[in-house]
Each structure stands twice: as structure tokens, then as C-alpha cells.
Coordinates of C-alpha atoms in Angstrom, one line a residue:
M1 CA 0.0 0.0 0.0
V2 CA 1.3 3.5 -0.9
I3 CA 0.7 6.2 1.7
G4 CA 2.3 9.5 0.9
N5 CA 5.8 8.8 -0.6
R6 CA 6.2 5.5 1.1
V7 CA 5.3 1.9 0.2
Y8 CA 4.1 -0.3 3.1
D9 CA 4.3 -4.0 3.0
T10 CA 1.0 -4.7 4.6
E11 CA 1.2 -8.5 4.1
N12 CA 4.5 -9.1 5.9
H13 CA 5.1 -6.3 8.5
T14 CA 3.3 -4.4 11.2
Y15 CA 3.9 -0.7 11.1
V16 CA 3.8 1.8 14.0
M17 CA 1.5 4.8 13.7
G18 CA 2.3 7.5 16.2
I19 CA -0.6 9.4 17.8
L20 CA -0.3 13.2 17.7
N21 CA -3.4 14.7 19.5
V22 CA -3.7 18.4 19.3
T23 CA -6.7 18.6 21.6
P24 CA -7.3 19.9 25.1
D25 CA -9.4 17.0 26.2
S26 CA -8.1 13.6 24.8
F27 CA -8.3 10.9 27.4
S28 CA -4.6 10.2 27.5
D29 CA -2.6 13.3 26.6
G30 CA -5.2 16.1 26.3
G31 CA -3.6 19.5 26.2
R32 CA 0.0 18.3 26.2
F33 CA 0.6 19.1 22.5
G34 CA -1.9 21.9 21.9
T35 CA 0.6 24.4 20.5
V36 CA 2.3 24.1 17.2
D37 CA 5.8 24.1 18.8
R38 CA 4.9 21.3 21.3
A39 CA 3.2 19.3 18.6
L40 CA 6.3 19.6 16.4
Y41 CA 8.6 18.6 19.2
H42 CA 6.5 15.5 19.9
A43 CA 6.3 14.6 16.2
Q44 CA 10.1 14.8 16.0
E45 CA 10.3 12.7 19.2
M46 CA 8.1 10.0 17.7
I47 CA 9.9 10.0 14.4
G48 CA 13.2 9.6 16.3
E49 CA 11.7 6.6 18.1
G50 CA 10.9 4.9 14.8
A51 CA 7.3 5.9 13.9
D52 CA 6.4 4.8 10.4
L53 CA 3.6 7.4 10.0
L54 CA 1.8 9.9 12.2
D55 CA -1.9 10.4 12.9
I56 CA -3.0 14.0 13.8
G57 CA -6.3 14.4 15.6
G58 CA -8.1 17.6 16.5
E59 CA -11.2 16.3 18.3
S60 CA -11.3 14.0 21.2
T61 CA -13.5 11.0 20.6
R62 CA -13.4 9.6 24.1
P63 CA -16.8 8.9 25.7
G64 CA -18.6 12.0 27.0
C65 CA -16.5 14.5 25.0
S66 CA -18.3 17.4 23.3
Q67 CA -18.2 17.6 19.5
V68 CA -16.3 20.6 18.1
S69 CA -17.1 22.5 15.0
A70 CA -15.3 21.8 11.7
E71 CA -13.8 25.3 12.0
E72 CA -12.4 24.8 15.4
E73 CA -11.0 21.4 14.4
M74 CA -9.3 22.9 11.4
E75 CA -7.8 25.6 13.5
R76 CA -6.2 22.9 15.7
V77 CA -5.1 20.5 13.0
L78 CA -4.1 22.5 9.9
P79 CA -1.2 24.6 11.4
V80 CA 0.4 21.4 12.9
L81 CA -0.2 19.4 9.7
E82 CA 1.4 22.1 7.5
Q83 CA 4.5 22.4 9.8
V84 CA 4.9 18.6 10.2
K85 CA 4.8 18.2 6.4
A86 CA 7.2 21.1 5.9
E87 CA 9.8 19.9 8.4
F88 CA 9.6 16.1 8.4
D89 CA 9.7 13.4 5.7
I90 CA 7.0 11.1 7.0
P91 CA 3.4 10.3 5.8
V92 CA 0.7 11.9 7.9
S93 CA -2.8 10.8 8.5
V94 CA -5.5 13.1 9.8
D95 CA -8.1 11.7 12.2
T96 CA -11.5 13.2 11.3
Y97 CA -15.0 12.3 10.3
K98 CA -16.0 15.7 9.0
P99 CA -15.8 16.2 5.2
E100 CA -14.8 19.9 5.5
V101 CA -11.9 19.0 7.7
A102 CA -10.8 16.1 5.5
A103 CA -10.9 18.3 2.4
A104 CA -8.9 21.1 4.1
A105 CA -6.4 18.5 5.4
A106 CA -6.0 16.9 2.0
A107 CA -5.4 20.3 0.4
A108 CA -2.8 21.0 3.2
G109 CA -0.8 17.9 2.4
A110 CA -2.4 15.0 4.4
D111 CA -1.5 11.6 3.1
M112 CA -4.4 9.6 4.6
I113 CA -7.7 10.1 6.3
N114 CA -8.6 8.1 9.4
D115 CA -12.4 8.1 9.9
V116 CA -13.7 6.8 13.3
W117 CA -17.2 6.5 11.8
G118 CA -16.2 4.4 8.8
L119 CA -17.8 6.9 6.3
K120 CA -21.2 6.5 8.1
Y121 CA -21.3 9.8 9.9
D122 CA -21.4 11.7 6.5
E123 CA -20.9 9.8 3.2
A124 CA -19.6 13.1 1.8
M125 CA -16.3 12.0 3.4
A126 CA -16.0 9.3 0.8
D127 CA -16.3 11.8 -2.0
V128 CA -13.5 13.9 -0.5
I129 CA -11.2 10.9 0.0
A130 CA -11.9 9.7 -3.6
R131 CA -11.4 13.2 -5.0
Y132 CA -8.0 13.5 -3.5
Q133 CA -7.2 9.8 -4.2
L134 CA -6.1 9.3 -0.6
P135 CA -5.8 6.0 1.4
C136 CA -8.2 5.8 4.3
C137 CA -8.7 3.9 7.5
L138 CA -12.3 3.0 8.1
M139 CA -13.1 2.2 11.7
H140 CA -16.0 0.2 13.1
N141 CA -18.3 2.2 15.3
R142 CA -21.9 2.1 16.5
R143 CA -24.0 4.6 18.5
E144 CA -25.2 1.8 20.8
A145 CA -23.4 -1.4 21.8
V146 CA -26.3 -3.6 20.7
Y147 CA -25.5 -6.7 18.7
Y148 CA -27.2 -10.0 17.8
N149 CA -24.1 -11.9 16.7
Y150 CA -21.2 -9.7 17.7
M151 CA -18.4 -10.7 15.4
K152 CA -20.7 -11.3 12.5
D153 CA -22.3 -7.9 13.0
L154 CA -18.9 -6.2 13.3
L155 CA -17.7 -7.7 10.0
N156 CA -21.0 -6.8 8.3
D157 CA -20.7 -3.2 9.6
L158 CA -17.2 -3.0 8.1
Q159 CA -18.4 -4.4 4.8
E160 CA -21.0 -1.6 4.7
S161 CA -18.2 0.9 5.2
V162 CA -16.2 -0.7 2.4
A163 CA -19.3 -0.6 0.1
I164 CA -19.7 3.1 0.7
A165 CA -16.1 3.7 -0.1
L166 CA -16.2 1.7 -3.3
R167 CA -19.5 3.2 -4.4
H168 CA -17.9 6.7 -4.1
G169 CA -14.8 5.8 -6.1
I170 CA -12.3 4.9 -3.4
R171 CA -10.1 2.1 -4.7
R172 CA -9.8 -1.2 -2.8
G173 CA -6.1 -0.8 -2.5
Q174 CA -6.5 2.4 -0.5
I175 CA -8.6 0.9 2.3
I176 CA -7.5 -0.1 5.8
L177 CA -10.0 -1.4 8.4
D178 CA -10.0 -0.9 12.1
P179 CA -12.1 -2.9 14.6
G180 CA -12.7 0.2 16.7
I181 CA -11.7 -1.0 20.2
G182 CA -13.7 0.9 22.7
F183 CA -16.1 2.5 20.2
G184 CA -19.7 1.3 20.3
K185 CA -18.6 -1.7 22.4
T186 CA -18.8 -3.0 25.9
Y187 CA -15.6 -4.1 27.7
E188 CA -16.4 -7.7 26.8
H189 CA -16.9 -6.7 23.1
S190 CA -13.5 -5.0 23.0
L191 CA -11.8 -8.0 24.5
E192 CA -13.5 -10.3 22.0
A193 CA -12.4 -8.1 19.1
L194 CA -8.8 -8.2 20.3
H195 CA -9.0 -12.0 20.7
R196 CA -10.4 -12.5 17.2
L197 CA -8.5 -9.9 15.2
E198 CA -7.7 -12.4 12.5
R199 CA -11.4 -12.5 11.5
L200 CA -11.0 -9.0 10.1
K201 CA -8.5 -10.3 7.6
E202 CA -11.3 -12.3 6.1
L203 CA -12.6 -9.1 4.5
G204 CA -9.4 -8.8 2.4
F205 CA -8.0 -5.5 3.6
P206 CA -5.0 -4.4 5.8
V207 CA -6.0 -4.1 9.5
L208 CA -5.1 -1.3 11.9
L209 CA -5.4 -1.8 15.6
G210 CA -5.8 1.2 17.9
A211 CA -5.8 -0.1 21.5
S212 CA -3.2 2.1 23.0
R213 CA -3.9 3.0 26.7
K214 CA -7.7 2.4 26.1
S215 CA -10.2 1.6 28.8
V216 CA -10.2 -2.1 28.0
I217 CA -6.6 -2.2 29.3
G218 CA -7.4 0.0 32.3
L219 CA -10.3 -2.2 33.3
T220 CA -8.5 -5.5 32.7
L221 CA -5.4 -4.4 34.7
D222 CA -7.2 -2.0 37.1
V223 CA -4.7 0.8 36.3
P224 CA -5.0 4.5 35.4
V225 CA -4.3 5.8 31.9
E226 CA -0.6 6.6 32.7
E227 CA 0.1 3.0 33.7
R228 CA -1.3 1.2 30.6
L229 CA 1.9 0.7 28.7
E230 CA 2.3 -3.0 29.5
G231 CA -1.3 -3.7 28.5
T232 CA -0.8 -1.8 25.3
L233 CA 2.3 -3.8 24.4
A234 CA 0.4 -7.0 25.0
A235 CA -2.3 -5.8 22.5
T236 CA 0.5 -4.8 20.0
V237 CA 2.0 -8.3 20.2
A238 CA -1.4 -9.8 19.6
A239 CA -1.8 -7.6 16.6
V240 CA 1.5 -8.8 15.1
M241 CA 0.7 -12.4 15.7
K242 CA -2.8 -12.0 14.2
G243 CA -1.6 -10.3 11.0
C244 CA -2.4 -6.6 11.6
S245 CA -0.6 -4.2 9.3
F246 CA -0.6 -1.2 11.6
V247 CA -0.8 -0.4 15.3
R248 CA -1.8 3.2 16.4
V249 CA 0.0 4.0 19.6
H250 CA 1.1 6.7 22.0
D251 CA 4.4 5.2 23.1
V252 CA 6.3 4.6 19.8
R253 CA 9.7 3.3 21.0
A254 CA 8.3 0.6 23.3
N255 CA 5.7 -0.5 20.7
K256 CA 8.3 -0.5 18.0
R257 CA 10.5 -2.8 20.0
A258 CA 7.5 -5.1 20.8
V259 CA 6.7 -5.3 17.1
R260 CA 10.3 -6.2 16.3
M261 CA 10.4 -8.9 18.9
A262 CA 7.0 -10.4 18.0
E263 CA 8.0 -10.4 14.3
A264 CA 11.3 -12.2 15.1
I265 CA 9.4 -14.9 17.0
G266 CA 7.0 -15.2 14.1
A267 CA 9.9 -15.5 11.7
G268 CA 11.4 -18.2 13.8
R269 CA 8.2 -20.2 13.8
R270 CA 8.0 -19.9 10.0
V271 CA 11.6 -21.2 9.7
E272 CA 10.7 -24.1 11.9
E273 CA 7.6 -24.9 9.9
K274 CA 9.7 -24.8 6.7
T275 CA 12.3 -27.1 8.2
W276 CA 9.7 -29.7 9.2
T277 CA 8.2 -29.5 5.7
E278 CA 11.5 -30.1 4.1
L279 CA 12.3 -33.0 6.4
R280 CA 9.0 -34.7 5.4

């Protein structure tokens, strides 16, 4: 998959997407990177730690947060996006579900759009993405955590998002899917999605996992947000083992190392399987 000026081997490697929140109220790092200078410093920090791409978000989507206007979101995101693109050679995704923000971000140099509503909040998003020929990440989401057959419903919902994308002219090779850990799901739903991540591969698209510091980790380990690194790393290792192409994280260096180790273990397993096949 091509994102910006880079080619990503989504079949054989898990890439690390660094989170750059420029919001005052994100659940994990709200307000820490709200100025352009602070955001640039953190972007440089994540790039130095090995981030393969960055994801800039201008509206918190944690439960209970108030929606911000497209104008306010653009005021937060665009100055940071423009400076990151001017100073660093790294693909940048913009996390938004608003068509106006997506269009402005694309015009300002965004290389990808990350939509937490999977094009279902406003289908005009699909027109914007298609017009600029950008890759996109389509996340699973629901307004209520009501399911009849959870994994089947989740996969069907994602197929609906894919259908919207294709109907509006987004190419199949530009689509990434995200199970939406913590969005429209109970604690148990999020754990099941993590446990059965490989099911998303059945849909035929690269998969991105965004579980970093989320409540499913906090509830499982009974720890506050600042103590969720170990749980995040466990989710990242699971993502590698189950074939995810991207992990979206706050702590780039630690997750990069976890990916590297998990991939080395997986490579060792493949060597062993090949050896046994040859012996037979």
C-alpha cells in the first residue's frame, strides 16, 4: 500500500503509527501538545523513536466529549499538519469524520484520512477521499453497543463501510480497516475483538489496531491511563501475531520494540515450519 511517498508491505510487516493529539481533552494526553511548537517537538520525538507514520487528531472521541465545529477542528489541525509536512519526511494521516476538515487537510498535504465512523457519519467523506485519491482507514463504530451476533455484526458493519467507499470511487487498494476498540462496544466486546482480530483479515484489507492506553486495558489491569503501557504492548504483540498491518500508539519506542520482537518470534516459527516441511 502506498501512503504519501512510502510503500508499506501490509502483508508481511506491522507498522507503528504515532498518535499526535492536538486537543485539550483527549483521554490520554489532552492539552500536552496543543501548541504548534509542542506538537512539532512530539512529532520529532516519535519519528526519532521509529514511527512509520503519524496520525494527527483535532477532536477527542473519548466517551462524554463534546463535538467541536469543523472550523475549530481545522484551527487545531491545519497549522500542525502544515508544519509537520514542511519539516519532516513522514506520511501523515488526519483523524477526522468531517468532510470539511478532511478536504482542508488533504489540500494542506495530508497523506491519509482516518475516519472513526467508517464513512457512516457523513458519506460526503467518501467523496472527499476519492477526489484526492487518498488512502483511508475505516473504523468500526456504533451509536449503541447492541449486537445480535457480535463478530458477524462487526464484520457486516465494516463491509458496509467498504461498500460506501467503493461506491464513491475509493479504490480497494486504498482501504484499511480498524475494529474500533472501545467504540460502540462494551468491555467484553472489545476483548473479543482483540481475541479474534484475525477475523477482520477475512474481508481482504489491511487491518489497523488502535488499542493504546484504552479503557479495556485499564479495566483489565485496574490501572489509570498513565500505567497502561504493558497492556498496550500485549495488545500490540497480539496484533502482530494475528496479522495486523498497523498499530496506532502513543508510546512509539516501546511498541516498535515489541513489534520487532514479535515479528522475530514469528519468523522463527516460519523457519521451523519450513524445516519440518523439508524433512518430510
